[in-house]
Amino acid sequence: MKRLAIPVFLMMLLMGNAYAQTKTGAGAKKAPAIKAKPAIAPAPKKEDVEDGKVLLTKSDCLACHKVDTKVVGPAYMDVARKYPYSVANVELLSNKIINGGSGNWGAVPMAAHPTLAAADVKKMVAYILSLNTK
Ligand code: HEC
């Protein structure tokens, strides 16, 4: 019995996903599926990150920001380290970019960008916050 239990357990581990899927698939009908809200938002969408990178070059951002060194504004990598990717942080930083502001990195204020579309700014932030994984 003991000898069998270990290989069976390993097999279940190896089957990983398949096992989990059959479990939730068949069993889910009996018990209502609970959709747990992840504590941390999933990583930014790849398309958003790619779009955001391009959008940054079309605005004035790079006049004051570089990826890895402070210019007038903080390095984007430092911003990414300070703010882990989450829905709340994307919201917070997007508002800051659109409305401008100061005080988080020093006395120099960031100019407001009222003409940028909120959706575009969120993509820019997705790109910026993706930099903490590199
Ligand atoms: C005129 C210079 C300037 C330009 C242009 C500029 N920034 Fe900034 N940015 C700053 C400064 C200065 C800060 C630090 C503000 C502070 O201390 O709160 C900053 C901060 C930030 C932060 C961090 C905000 C926080 O609350 O920690 C982000 C994100 C950011 N900028 C993104 C952008 C994006 C995206 C653009 C282009 C749309 C842009 N910036 C254009 C100067 C600039």
mmCIF file of N, CA, C and O and ligand atoms in Angstrom, residues 52 55-65 70-76 78-80 82-83 89 92-94 96-98 100-113 116 120-121 123-125 127-129, ligand 1:
data_model
loop_
_atom_site.group_PDB
_atom_site.id
_atom_site.type_symbol
_atom_site.label_atom_id
_atom_site.label_comp_id
_atom_site.label_asym_id
_atom_site.label_seq_id
_atom_site.Cartn_x
_atom_site.Cartn_y
_atom_site.Cartn_z
ATOM 1 N N GLY A 52 1.796 50.162 -24.950
ATOM 2 C CA GLY A 52 2.238 51.195 -24.013
ATOM 3 C C GLY A 52 3.635 51.678 -24.318
ATOM 4 O O GLY A 52 3.922 52.875 -24.265
ATOM 5 N N LEU A 55 3.324 53.959 -27.251
ATOM 6 C CA LEU A 55 2.634 55.198 -26.888
ATOM 7 C C LEU A 55 3.556 56.165 -26.132
ATOM 8 O O LEU A 55 3.493 57.374 -26.325
ATOM 9 N N LEU A 56 4.413 55.614 -25.298
ATOM 10 C CA LEU A 56 5.346 56.454 -24.534
ATOM 11 C C LEU A 56 6.232 57.275 -25.460
ATOM 12 O O LEU A 56 6.552 58.421 -25.170
ATOM 13 N N THR A 57 6.611 56.664 -26.579
ATOM 14 C CA THR A 57 7.520 57.365 -27.490
ATOM 15 C C THR A 57 6.773 58.464 -28.258
ATOM 16 O O THR A 57 7.390 59.343 -28.822
ATOM 17 N N LYS A 58 5.450 58.384 -28.272
ATOM 18 C CA LYS A 58 4.671 59.370 -29.023
ATOM 19 C C LYS A 58 4.302 60.575 -28.176
ATOM 20 O O LYS A 58 3.837 61.585 -28.692
ATOM 21 N N SER A 59 4.459 60.459 -26.868
ATOM 22 C CA SER A 59 4.166 61.590 -26.001
ATOM 23 C C SER A 59 5.502 62.208 -25.573
ATOM 24 O O SER A 59 6.542 61.900 -26.144
ATOM 25 N N ASP A 60 5.465 63.063 -24.552
ATOM 26 C CA ASP A 60 6.690 63.741 -24.136
ATOM 27 C C ASP A 60 7.426 63.018 -23.014
ATOM 28 O O ASP A 60 8.436 63.483 -22.527
ATOM 29 N N CYS A 61 6.914 61.853 -22.621
ATOM 30 C CA CYS A 61 7.427 61.135 -21.446
ATOM 31 C C CYS A 61 8.940 60.989 -21.432
ATOM 32 O O CYS A 61 9.593 61.190 -20.411
ATOM 33 N N LEU A 62 9.489 60.616 -22.572
ATOM 34 C CA LEU A 62 10.909 60.261 -22.596
ATOM 35 C C LEU A 62 11.822 61.477 -22.479
ATOM 36 O O LEU A 62 13.023 61.336 -22.289
ATOM 37 N N ALA A 63 11.231 62.663 -22.541
ATOM 38 C CA ALA A 63 12.014 63.869 -22.294
ATOM 39 C C ALA A 63 12.419 63.933 -20.821
ATOM 40 O O ALA A 63 13.448 64.517 -20.482
ATOM 41 N N CYS A 64 11.624 63.359 -19.956
ATOM 42 C CA CYS A 64 11.887 63.429 -18.518
ATOM 43 C C CYS A 64 12.149 62.067 -17.879
ATOM 44 O O CYS A 64 12.556 62.010 -16.719
ATOM 45 N N HIS A 65 11.860 60.998 -18.588
ATOM 46 C CA HIS A 65 12.023 59.660 -17.998
ATOM 47 C C HIS A 65 12.863 58.763 -18.892
ATOM 48 O O HIS A 65 12.700 58.776 -20.107
ATOM 49 N N LYS A 70 17.471 57.995 -13.617
ATOM 50 C CA LYS A 70 16.658 59.160 -13.297
ATOM 51 C C LYS A 70 17.067 60.300 -14.224
ATOM 52 O O LYS A 70 18.250 60.530 -14.453
ATOM 53 N N VAL A 71 16.105 60.983 -14.785
ATOM 54 C CA VAL A 71 16.410 62.196 -15.544
ATOM 55 C C VAL A 71 15.757 63.327 -14.743
ATOM 56 O O VAL A 71 16.207 63.628 -13.648
ATOM 57 N N VAL A 72 14.690 63.909 -15.252
ATOM 58 C CA VAL A 72 13.933 64.863 -14.440
ATOM 59 C C VAL A 72 12.993 64.069 -13.532
ATOM 60 O O VAL A 72 12.859 64.340 -12.347
ATOM 61 N N GLY A 73 12.386 63.069 -14.128
ATOM 62 C CA GLY A 73 11.499 62.177 -13.369
ATOM 63 C C GLY A 73 12.223 60.886 -13.036
ATOM 64 O O GLY A 73 13.315 60.630 -13.546
ATOM 65 N N PRO A 74 11.623 60.077 -12.183
ATOM 66 C CA PRO A 74 12.248 58.807 -11.770
ATOM 67 C C PRO A 74 12.393 57.826 -12.942
ATOM 68 O O PRO A 74 11.631 57.890 -13.900
ATOM 69 N N ALA A 75 13.409 56.956 -12.826
ATOM 70 C CA ALA A 75 13.573 55.884 -13.809
ATOM 71 C C ALA A 75 12.344 54.983 -13.753
ATOM 72 O O ALA A 75 11.823 54.707 -12.677
ATOM 73 N N TYR A 76 11.900 54.541 -14.911
ATOM 74 C CA TYR A 76 10.701 53.699 -14.929
ATOM 75 C C TYR A 76 10.893 52.408 -14.140
ATOM 76 O O TYR A 76 9.956 51.878 -13.561
ATOM 77 N N ASP A 78 12.503 52.137 -11.403
ATOM 78 C CA ASP A 78 12.286 52.470 -9.993
ATOM 79 C C ASP A 78 10.800 52.621 -9.695
ATOM 80 O O ASP A 78 10.336 52.226 -8.622
ATOM 81 N N VAL A 79 10.077 53.189 -10.662
ATOM 82 C CA VAL A 79 8.620 53.302 -10.490
ATOM 83 C C VAL A 79 8.031 51.890 -10.370
ATOM 84 O O VAL A 79 7.215 51.615 -9.495
ATOM 85 N N ALA A 80 8.505 50.984 -11.238
ATOM 86 C CA ALA A 80 7.985 49.612 -11.235
ATOM 87 C C ALA A 80 8.309 48.894 -9.929
ATOM 88 O O ALA A 80 7.525 48.078 -9.447
ATOM 89 N N LYS A 82 8.615 50.373 -7.036
ATOM 90 C CA LYS A 82 7.827 50.981 -5.961
ATOM 91 C C LYS A 82 6.361 50.534 -6.009
ATOM 92 O O LYS A 82 5.730 50.365 -4.973
ATOM 93 N N TYR A 83 5.846 50.371 -7.228
ATOM 94 C CA TYR A 83 4.429 50.032 -7.368
ATOM 95 C C TYR A 83 4.287 48.679 -8.059
ATOM 96 O O TYR A 83 4.409 48.607 -9.282
ATOM 97 N N ASN A 89 -2.926 50.248 -8.508
ATOM 98 C CA ASN A 89 -1.741 51.037 -8.845
ATOM 99 C C ASN A 89 -1.784 51.578 -10.272
ATOM 100 O O ASN A 89 -1.292 52.672 -10.530
ATOM 101 N N LEU A 92 -4.011 54.568 -9.947
ATOM 102 C CA LEU A 92 -3.306 55.643 -9.227
ATOM 103 C C LEU A 92 -2.318 56.370 -10.140
ATOM 104 O O LEU A 92 -2.316 57.594 -10.237
ATOM 105 N N LEU A 93 -1.484 55.599 -10.830
ATOM 106 C CA LEU A 93 -0.446 56.209 -11.659
ATOM 107 C C LEU A 93 -1.046 56.859 -12.900
ATOM 108 O O LEU A 93 -0.563 57.896 -13.349
ATOM 109 N N SER A 94 -2.108 56.265 -13.443
ATOM 110 C CA SER A 94 -2.749 56.866 -14.612
ATOM 111 C C SER A 94 -3.291 58.248 -14.251
ATOM 112 O O SER A 94 -3.117 59.208 -15.003
ATOM 113 N N LYS A 96 -2.245 60.163 -11.954
ATOM 114 C CA LYS A 96 -1.109 61.060 -11.721
ATOM 115 C C LYS A 96 -0.561 61.589 -13.049
ATOM 116 O O LYS A 96 -0.229 62.763 -13.167
ATOM 117 N N ILE A 97 -0.481 60.725 -14.030
ATOM 118 C CA ILE A 97 0.048 61.152 -15.333
ATOM 119 C C ILE A 97 -0.919 62.151 -15.982
ATOM 120 O O ILE A 97 -0.495 63.163 -16.526
ATOM 121 N N ILE A 98 -2.183 61.876 -15.899
ATOM 122 C CA ILE A 98 -3.172 62.762 -16.538
ATOM 123 C C ILE A 98 -3.270 64.096 -15.795
ATOM 124 O O ILE A 98 -3.305 65.156 -16.421
ATOM 125 N N GLY A 100 -1.060 65.263 -13.392
ATOM 126 C CA GLY A 100 0.211 65.816 -12.933
ATOM 127 C C GLY A 100 0.303 65.731 -11.419
ATOM 128 O O GLY A 100 -0.634 65.286 -10.752
ATOM 129 N N GLY A 101 1.458 66.153 -10.887
ATOM 130 C CA GLY A 101 1.585 66.134 -9.429
ATOM 131 C C GLY A 101 3.021 65.997 -9.012
ATOM 132 O O GLY A 101 3.916 65.818 -9.844
ATOM 133 N N SER A 102 3.262 66.096 -7.707
ATOM 134 C CA SER A 102 4.626 65.994 -7.198
ATOM 135 C C SER A 102 4.597 65.403 -5.801
ATOM 136 O O SER A 102 3.531 65.133 -5.255
ATOM 137 N N GLY A 103 5.784 65.200 -5.255
ATOM 138 C CA GLY A 103 5.857 64.791 -3.856
ATOM 139 C C GLY A 103 6.233 63.350 -3.629
ATOM 140 O O GLY A 103 6.649 62.993 -2.535
ATOM 141 N N ASN A 104 6.128 62.503 -4.641
ATOM 142 C CA ASN A 104 6.483 61.106 -4.421
ATOM 143 C C ASN A 104 7.961 60.831 -4.658
ATOM 144 O O ASN A 104 8.513 59.897 -4.096
ATOM 145 N N TRP A 105 8.579 61.610 -5.503
ATOM 146 C CA TRP A 105 9.974 61.362 -5.850
ATOM 147 C C TRP A 105 10.832 62.588 -5.595
ATOM 148 O O TRP A 105 12.021 62.575 -5.838
ATOM 149 N N GLY A 106 10.241 63.652 -5.170
ATOM 150 C CA GLY A 106 10.976 64.886 -4.938
ATOM 151 C C GLY A 106 10.062 66.064 -5.175
ATOM 152 O O GLY A 106 8.854 65.904 -5.362
ATOM 153 N N ALA A 107 10.679 67.255 -5.184
ATOM 154 C CA ALA A 107 9.861 68.467 -5.275
ATOM 155 C C ALA A 107 9.467 68.802 -6.709
ATOM 156 O O ALA A 107 8.542 69.577 -6.931
ATOM 157 N N VAL A 108 10.196 68.243 -7.675
ATOM 158 C CA VAL A 108 9.904 68.587 -9.071
ATOM 159 C C VAL A 108 8.567 67.971 -9.471
ATOM 160 O O VAL A 108 8.370 66.768 -9.322
ATOM 161 N N PRO A 109 7.662 68.796 -9.968
ATOM 162 C CA PRO A 109 6.361 68.234 -10.339
ATOM 163 C C PRO A 109 6.382 67.614 -11.729
ATOM 164 O O PRO A 109 7.209 67.978 -12.565
ATOM 165 N N MET A 110 5.485 66.681 -11.970
ATOM 166 C CA MET A 110 5.275 66.182 -13.332
ATOM 167 C C MET A 110 4.126 66.976 -13.929
ATOM 168 O O MET A 110 3.094 67.159 -13.299
ATOM 169 N N ALA A 111 4.352 67.416 -15.151
ATOM 170 C CA ALA A 111 3.313 68.175 -15.840
ATOM 171 C C ALA A 111 2.083 67.299 -16.060
ATOM 172 O O ALA A 111 2.202 66.077 -16.176
ATOM 173 N N ALA A 112 0.923 67.924 -16.129
ATOM 174 C CA ALA A 112 -0.309 67.190 -16.402
ATOM 175 C C ALA A 112 -0.373 66.835 -17.884
ATOM 176 O O ALA A 112 0.256 67.484 -18.724
ATOM 177 N N HIS A 113 -1.087 65.771 -18.196
ATOM 178 C CA HIS A 113 -1.282 65.353 -19.594
ATOM 179 C C HIS A 113 -2.772 65.180 -19.861
ATOM 180 O O HIS A 113 -3.244 64.065 -20.084
ATOM 181 N N LEU A 116 -4.267 63.240 -23.042
ATOM 182 C CA LEU A 116 -4.084 61.812 -23.311
ATOM 183 C C LEU A 116 -5.343 61.030 -22.956
ATOM 184 O O LEU A 116 -6.012 61.339 -21.970
ATOM 185 N N ASP A 120 -5.111 54.870 -23.126
ATOM 186 C CA ASP A 120 -3.714 54.876 -23.580
ATOM 187 C C ASP A 120 -2.763 54.992 -22.388
ATOM 188 O O ASP A 120 -1.729 54.334 -22.341
ATOM 189 N N VAL A 121 -3.140 55.846 -21.449
ATOM 190 C CA VAL A 121 -2.284 56.044 -20.284
ATOM 191 C C VAL A 121 -2.174 54.745 -19.489
ATOM 192 O O VAL A 121 -1.096 54.384 -19.019
ATOM 193 N N LYS A 123 -2.226 51.797 -20.658
ATOM 194 C CA LYS A 123 -1.279 50.921 -21.366
ATOM 195 C C LYS A 123 0.157 51.346 -21.085
ATOM 196 O O LYS A 123 1.047 50.515 -20.927
ATOM 197 N N MET A 124 0.374 52.667 -21.049
ATOM 198 C CA MET A 124 1.719 53.155 -20.718
ATOM 199 C C MET A 124 2.123 52.654 -19.336
ATOM 200 O O MET A 124 3.246 52.198 -19.125
ATOM 201 N N VAL A 125 1.193 52.730 -18.402
ATOM 202 C CA VAL A 125 1.495 52.284 -17.041
ATOM 203 C C VAL A 125 1.734 50.772 -17.025
ATOM 204 O O VAL A 125 2.642 50.289 -16.341
ATOM 205 N N TYR A 127 3.064 49.050 -19.330
ATOM 206 C CA TYR A 127 4.449 48.869 -19.790
ATOM 207 C C TYR A 127 5.438 49.212 -18.675
ATOM 208 O O TYR A 127 6.345 48.429 -18.380
ATOM 209 N N ILE A 128 5.231 50.375 -18.050
ATOM 210 C CA ILE A 128 6.169 50.822 -17.011
ATOM 211 C C ILE A 128 6.241 49.788 -15.877
ATOM 212 O O ILE A 128 7.320 49.389 -15.460
ATOM 213 N N LEU A 129 5.080 49.313 -15.438
ATOM 214 C CA LEU A 129 5.076 48.381 -14.308
ATOM 215 C C LEU A 129 5.576 46.983 -14.696
ATOM 216 O O LEU A 129 5.940 46.194 -13.836
HETATM 217 C C1 HEC B 1 8.381 67.618 -17.544
HETATM 218 C C2 HEC B 1 8.943 66.347 -17.149
HETATM 219 C C3 HEC B 1 8.039 65.123 -17.186
HETATM 220 C C4 HEC B 1 7.320 64.630 -18.258
HETATM 221 C C5 HEC B 1 7.188 65.210 -19.633
HETATM 222 C C6 HEC B 1 6.711 63.395 -17.790
HETATM 223 N N1 HEC B 1 7.048 63.156 -16.479
HETATM 224 FE FE1 HEC B 1 6.462 61.574 -15.369
HETATM 225 N N2 HEC B 1 7.352 62.402 -13.743
HETATM 226 C C7 HEC B 1 8.094 63.587 -13.744
HETATM 227 C C8 HEC B 1 8.478 63.896 -12.380
HETATM 228 C C9 HEC B 1 9.312 65.095 -11.937
HETATM 229 C C10 HEC B 1 7.932 62.877 -11.577
HETATM 230 C C11 HEC B 1 8.007 62.739 -10.063
HETATM 231 C C12 HEC B 1 6.750 63.356 -9.464
HETATM 232 C C13 HEC B 1 6.666 63.130 -7.991
HETATM 233 O O1 HEC B 1 7.647 63.288 -7.285
HETATM 234 O O2 HEC B 1 5.550 62.786 -7.531
HETATM 235 C C14 HEC B 1 7.235 61.944 -12.464
HETATM 236 C C15 HEC B 1 6.598 60.800 -12.039
HETATM 237 C C16 HEC B 1 6.045 59.850 -12.890
HETATM 238 C C17 HEC B 1 5.506 58.589 -12.478
HETATM 239 C C18 HEC B 1 5.437 58.086 -11.025
HETATM 240 C C19 HEC B 1 4.308 58.806 -10.325
HETATM 241 C C20 HEC B 1 4.208 58.527 -8.856
HETATM 242 O O3 HEC B 1 3.223 58.987 -8.258
HETATM 243 O O4 HEC B 1 5.073 57.872 -8.259
HETATM 244 C C21 HEC B 1 5.057 57.951 -13.606
HETATM 245 C C22 HEC B 1 4.390 56.596 -13.676
HETATM 246 C C23 HEC B 1 5.315 58.831 -14.714
HETATM 247 N N3 HEC B 1 5.915 59.975 -14.253
HETATM 248 C C24 HEC B 1 5.004 58.559 -16.022
HETATM 249 C C25 HEC B 1 5.057 59.491 -17.060
HETATM 250 C C26 HEC B 1 4.491 59.291 -18.380
HETATM 251 C C27 HEC B 1 3.813 58.019 -18.845
HETATM 252 C C28 HEC B 1 4.725 60.431 -19.083
HETATM 253 C C29 HEC B 1 4.297 60.768 -20.500
HETATM 254 C C30 HEC B 1 2.883 60.755 -20.755
HETATM 255 C C31 HEC B 1 5.456 61.342 -18.205
HETATM 256 N N4 HEC B 1 5.624 60.732 -16.987
HETATM 257 C C32 HEC B 1 5.905 62.583 -18.560
HETATM 258 C C33 HEC B 1 8.408 64.349 -14.843
HETATM 259 C C34 HEC B 1 7.856 64.191 -16.086
#
